[in-house]
Coordinates of C-alpha atoms in Angstrom, one line a residue:
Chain A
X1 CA 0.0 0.0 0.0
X2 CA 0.9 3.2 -0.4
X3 CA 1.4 5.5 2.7
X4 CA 1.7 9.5 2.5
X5 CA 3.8 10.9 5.1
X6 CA 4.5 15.0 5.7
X7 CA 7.4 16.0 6.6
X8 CA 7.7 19.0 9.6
X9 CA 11.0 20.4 11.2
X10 CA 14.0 19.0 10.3
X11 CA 12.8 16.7 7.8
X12 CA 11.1 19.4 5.7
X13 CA 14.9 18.8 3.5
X14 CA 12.4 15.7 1.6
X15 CA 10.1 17.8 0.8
X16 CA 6.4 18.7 2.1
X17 CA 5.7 15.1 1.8
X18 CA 7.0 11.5 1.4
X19 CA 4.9 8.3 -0.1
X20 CA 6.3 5.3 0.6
X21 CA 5.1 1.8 -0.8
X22 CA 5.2 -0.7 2.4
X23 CA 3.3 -4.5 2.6
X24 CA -0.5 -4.1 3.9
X25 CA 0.6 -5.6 7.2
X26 CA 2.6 -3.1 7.8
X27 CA 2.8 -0.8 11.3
X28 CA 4.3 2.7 12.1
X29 CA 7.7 1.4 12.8
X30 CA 8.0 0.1 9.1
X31 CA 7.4 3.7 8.2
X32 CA 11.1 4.4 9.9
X33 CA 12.6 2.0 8.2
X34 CA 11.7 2.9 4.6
X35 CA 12.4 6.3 5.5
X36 CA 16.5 5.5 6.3
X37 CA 17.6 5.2 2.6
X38 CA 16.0 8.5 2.4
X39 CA 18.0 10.5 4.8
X40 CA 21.0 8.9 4.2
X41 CA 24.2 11.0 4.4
X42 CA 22.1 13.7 6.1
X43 CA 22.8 13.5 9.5
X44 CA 18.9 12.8 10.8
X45 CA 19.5 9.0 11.4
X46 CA 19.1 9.9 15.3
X47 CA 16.6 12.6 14.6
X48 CA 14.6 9.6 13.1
X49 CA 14.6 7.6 16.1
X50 CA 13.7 10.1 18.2
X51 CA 10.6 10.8 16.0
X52 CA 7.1 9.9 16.3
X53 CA 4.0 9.2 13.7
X54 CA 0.8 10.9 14.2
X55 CA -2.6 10.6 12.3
X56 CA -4.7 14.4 12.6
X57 CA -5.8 13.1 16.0
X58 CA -3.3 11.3 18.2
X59 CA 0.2 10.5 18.2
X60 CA 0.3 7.0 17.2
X61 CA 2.5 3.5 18.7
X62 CA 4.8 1.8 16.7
X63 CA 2.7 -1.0 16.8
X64 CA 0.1 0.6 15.0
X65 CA -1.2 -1.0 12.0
X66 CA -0.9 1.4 9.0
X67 CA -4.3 2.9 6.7
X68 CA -3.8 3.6 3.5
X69 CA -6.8 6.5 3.5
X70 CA -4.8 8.5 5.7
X71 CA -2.1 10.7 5.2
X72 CA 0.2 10.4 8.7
X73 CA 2.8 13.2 10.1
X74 CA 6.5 12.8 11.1
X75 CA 7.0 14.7 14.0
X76 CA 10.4 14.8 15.4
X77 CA 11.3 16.4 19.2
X78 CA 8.9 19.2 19.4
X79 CA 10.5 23.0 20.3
X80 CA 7.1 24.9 20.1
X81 CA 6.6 28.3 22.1
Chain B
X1 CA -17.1 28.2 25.0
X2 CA -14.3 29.0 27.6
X3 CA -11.6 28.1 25.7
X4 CA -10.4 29.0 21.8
X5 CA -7.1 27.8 20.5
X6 CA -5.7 28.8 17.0
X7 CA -2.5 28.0 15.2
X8 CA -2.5 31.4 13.5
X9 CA 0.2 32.5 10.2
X10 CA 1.6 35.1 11.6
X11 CA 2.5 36.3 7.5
X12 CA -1.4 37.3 7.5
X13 CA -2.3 38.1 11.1
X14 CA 0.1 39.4 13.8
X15 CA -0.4 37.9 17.0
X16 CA -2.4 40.2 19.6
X17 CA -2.6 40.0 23.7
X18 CA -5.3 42.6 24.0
X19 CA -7.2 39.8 22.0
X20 CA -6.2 36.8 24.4
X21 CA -7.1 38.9 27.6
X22 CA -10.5 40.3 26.3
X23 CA -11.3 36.9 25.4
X24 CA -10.8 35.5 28.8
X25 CA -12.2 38.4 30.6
X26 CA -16.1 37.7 32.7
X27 CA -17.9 39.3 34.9
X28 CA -16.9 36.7 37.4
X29 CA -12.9 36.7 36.6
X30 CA -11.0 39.1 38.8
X31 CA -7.5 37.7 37.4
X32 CA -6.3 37.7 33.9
X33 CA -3.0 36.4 33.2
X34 CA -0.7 36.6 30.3
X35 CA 2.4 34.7 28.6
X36 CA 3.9 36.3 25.5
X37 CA 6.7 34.4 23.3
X38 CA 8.7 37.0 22.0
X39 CA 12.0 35.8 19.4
X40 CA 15.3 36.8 21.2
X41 CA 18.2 37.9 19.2
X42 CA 20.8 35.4 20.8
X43 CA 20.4 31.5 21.6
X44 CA 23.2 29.3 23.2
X45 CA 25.7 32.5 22.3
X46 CA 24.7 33.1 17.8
X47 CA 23.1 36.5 17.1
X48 CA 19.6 35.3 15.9
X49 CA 17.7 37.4 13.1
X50 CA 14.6 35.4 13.3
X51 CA 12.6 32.8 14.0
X52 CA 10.4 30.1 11.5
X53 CA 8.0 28.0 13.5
X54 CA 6.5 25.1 11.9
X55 CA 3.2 23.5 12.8
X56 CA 1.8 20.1 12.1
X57 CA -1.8 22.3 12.8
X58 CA -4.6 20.0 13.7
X59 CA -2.6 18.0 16.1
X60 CA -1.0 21.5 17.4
X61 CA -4.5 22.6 18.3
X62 CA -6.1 19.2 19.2
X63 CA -3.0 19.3 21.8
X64 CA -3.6 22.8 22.6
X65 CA -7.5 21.6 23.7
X66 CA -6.2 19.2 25.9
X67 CA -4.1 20.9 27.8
X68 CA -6.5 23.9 28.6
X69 CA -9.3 20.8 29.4
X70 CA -6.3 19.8 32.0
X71 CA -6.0 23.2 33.3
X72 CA -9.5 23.7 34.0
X73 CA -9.8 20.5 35.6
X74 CA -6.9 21.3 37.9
X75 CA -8.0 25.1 38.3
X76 CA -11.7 25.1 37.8
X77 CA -14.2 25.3 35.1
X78 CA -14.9 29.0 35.7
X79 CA -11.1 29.1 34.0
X80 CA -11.1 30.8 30.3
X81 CA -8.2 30.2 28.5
X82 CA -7.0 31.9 24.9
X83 CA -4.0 29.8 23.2
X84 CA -2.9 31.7 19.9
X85 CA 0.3 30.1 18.2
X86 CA 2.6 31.7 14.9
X87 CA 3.3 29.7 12.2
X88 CA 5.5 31.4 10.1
X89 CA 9.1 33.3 9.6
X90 CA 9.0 36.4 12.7
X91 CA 11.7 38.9 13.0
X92 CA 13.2 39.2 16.6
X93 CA 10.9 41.0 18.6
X94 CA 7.8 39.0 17.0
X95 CA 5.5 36.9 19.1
X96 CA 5.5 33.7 18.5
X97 CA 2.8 32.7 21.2
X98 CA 0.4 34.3 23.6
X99 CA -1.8 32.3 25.9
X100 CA -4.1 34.2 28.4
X101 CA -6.1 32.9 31.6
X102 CA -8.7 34.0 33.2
X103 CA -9.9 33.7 37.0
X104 CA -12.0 34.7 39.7
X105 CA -9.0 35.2 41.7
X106 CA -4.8 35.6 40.8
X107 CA -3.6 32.2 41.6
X108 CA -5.1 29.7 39.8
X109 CA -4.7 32.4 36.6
X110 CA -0.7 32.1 37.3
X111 CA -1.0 28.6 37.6
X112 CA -2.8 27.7 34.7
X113 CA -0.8 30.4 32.6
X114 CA 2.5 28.6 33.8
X115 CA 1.0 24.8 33.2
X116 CA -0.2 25.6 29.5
X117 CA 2.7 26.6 28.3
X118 CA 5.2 23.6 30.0
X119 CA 2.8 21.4 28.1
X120 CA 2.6 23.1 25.1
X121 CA 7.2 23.3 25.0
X122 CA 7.0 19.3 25.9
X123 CA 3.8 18.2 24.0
X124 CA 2.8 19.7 20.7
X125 CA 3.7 19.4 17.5
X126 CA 5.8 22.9 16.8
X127 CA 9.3 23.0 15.6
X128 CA 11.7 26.1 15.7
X129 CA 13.8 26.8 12.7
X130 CA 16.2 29.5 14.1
X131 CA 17.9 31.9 11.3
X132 CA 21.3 33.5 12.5
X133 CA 22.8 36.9 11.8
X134 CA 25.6 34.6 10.1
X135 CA 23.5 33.3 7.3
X136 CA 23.3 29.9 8.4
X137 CA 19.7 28.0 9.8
X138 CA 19.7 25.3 12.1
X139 CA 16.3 23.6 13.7
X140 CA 16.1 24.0 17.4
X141 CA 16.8 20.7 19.6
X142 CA 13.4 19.7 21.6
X143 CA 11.7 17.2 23.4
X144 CA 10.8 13.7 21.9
X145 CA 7.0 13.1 22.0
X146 CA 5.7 10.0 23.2
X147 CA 3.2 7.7 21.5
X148 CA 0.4 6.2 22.7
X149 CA 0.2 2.3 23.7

């Protein structure tokens, strides 16, 4: 399936956002791993750890089983205010 | 409704506190108190020129609800709360954020004004691009989220 991701903070260097094609069983913490070719040589590999996936609603778990329909956010550590 | 929250693009709409504290003002509230974010011109010892703030918005203000639904449940409903936050490239001397609360009476307007922003730094979705007299950019280190279980 294909899963839209945007991109915020650091990560806006990819772009607004990122698709990715991952198996229909798959759950948040695939998303991390097809995103690592994608930052390679960029120095975010520990930013990417540190991130989390978030539908419009709530932050999700890694264990989370993915939905095509909708389009999920990367947030890395927060610095708001 | 006691309580409005707003990601605001600060490109269209300057951020206002005589807005946050009329909008927590009642008859009943003798206490209004008010937090500004205002971009400084030096961080961690590099002249800053300014400040982008990006905002993954409906999380930002879903997060933004909760926290002033905490507050009242810790302070009392008769709390109002205002929570306006930039998105956008500011200059120093911009706001970046103004939160308001109002009370019948001064402490529980502190309080509440002190707890929704320490949630707000830790919990929602905002990132800090910082832009340096130098020329160079660098995002702001922060606080890792956590997910739910």
């Amino acid at each position: 399936m294909k899963i839209k991701i945007q991109m915020f903070g650091a990560f806006r260097v990819l772009g607004q956002e990122v698709e990715l094609d991952l198996p229909e069983t798959a759950t948040v913490s695939d998303i991390r791993v097809a995103l690592q070719p994608k930052i390679s040589g960029m120095d975010l590999d520990e930013l990417l750890t540190l991130s989390k996936f978030a539908n419009a609603r709530v932050v999700l778990a890694d264990t989370t089983n993915l939905d095509a329909t909708e389009v999920l956010a990367i947030l890395p550590p927060v610095s708001g205010g | 409704m006691s309580i409005h929250v707003e990601v605001r693009d600060t490109n269209a709409q300057v951020l206002d506190p005589s807005e946050a504290l009329a909008f927590v003002d009642a008859p009943g509230n003798g206490a209004g108190a008010l937090f500004v974010g205002v971009v400084r011109d030096l961080n961690q010892g590099r002249s800053v020129k300014g400040v982008s703030y990006d905002v993954f918005a409906p999380l930002a203000e879903q997060s933004f609800a909760e926290i002033c639904a905490e507050a009242q449940a810790k302070w009392g409903e008769q709390l109002r709360l205002f929570v306006v936050h930039g998105k956008g490239r500011l200059d120093v001397g911009g706001l970046s954020i103004v939160i308001a609360a109002g009370s019948p009476h001064r402490g529980e307007a502190f309080s509440a004004c002190r707890y929704v922003i320490e949630e707000i730094k830790s919990r929602s979705p905002v990132w800090k691009q910082e832009h340096y007299v130098d020329g160079d950019s660098e995002w702001v280190k922060g606080h890792a989220l956590c997910g739910h279980d």
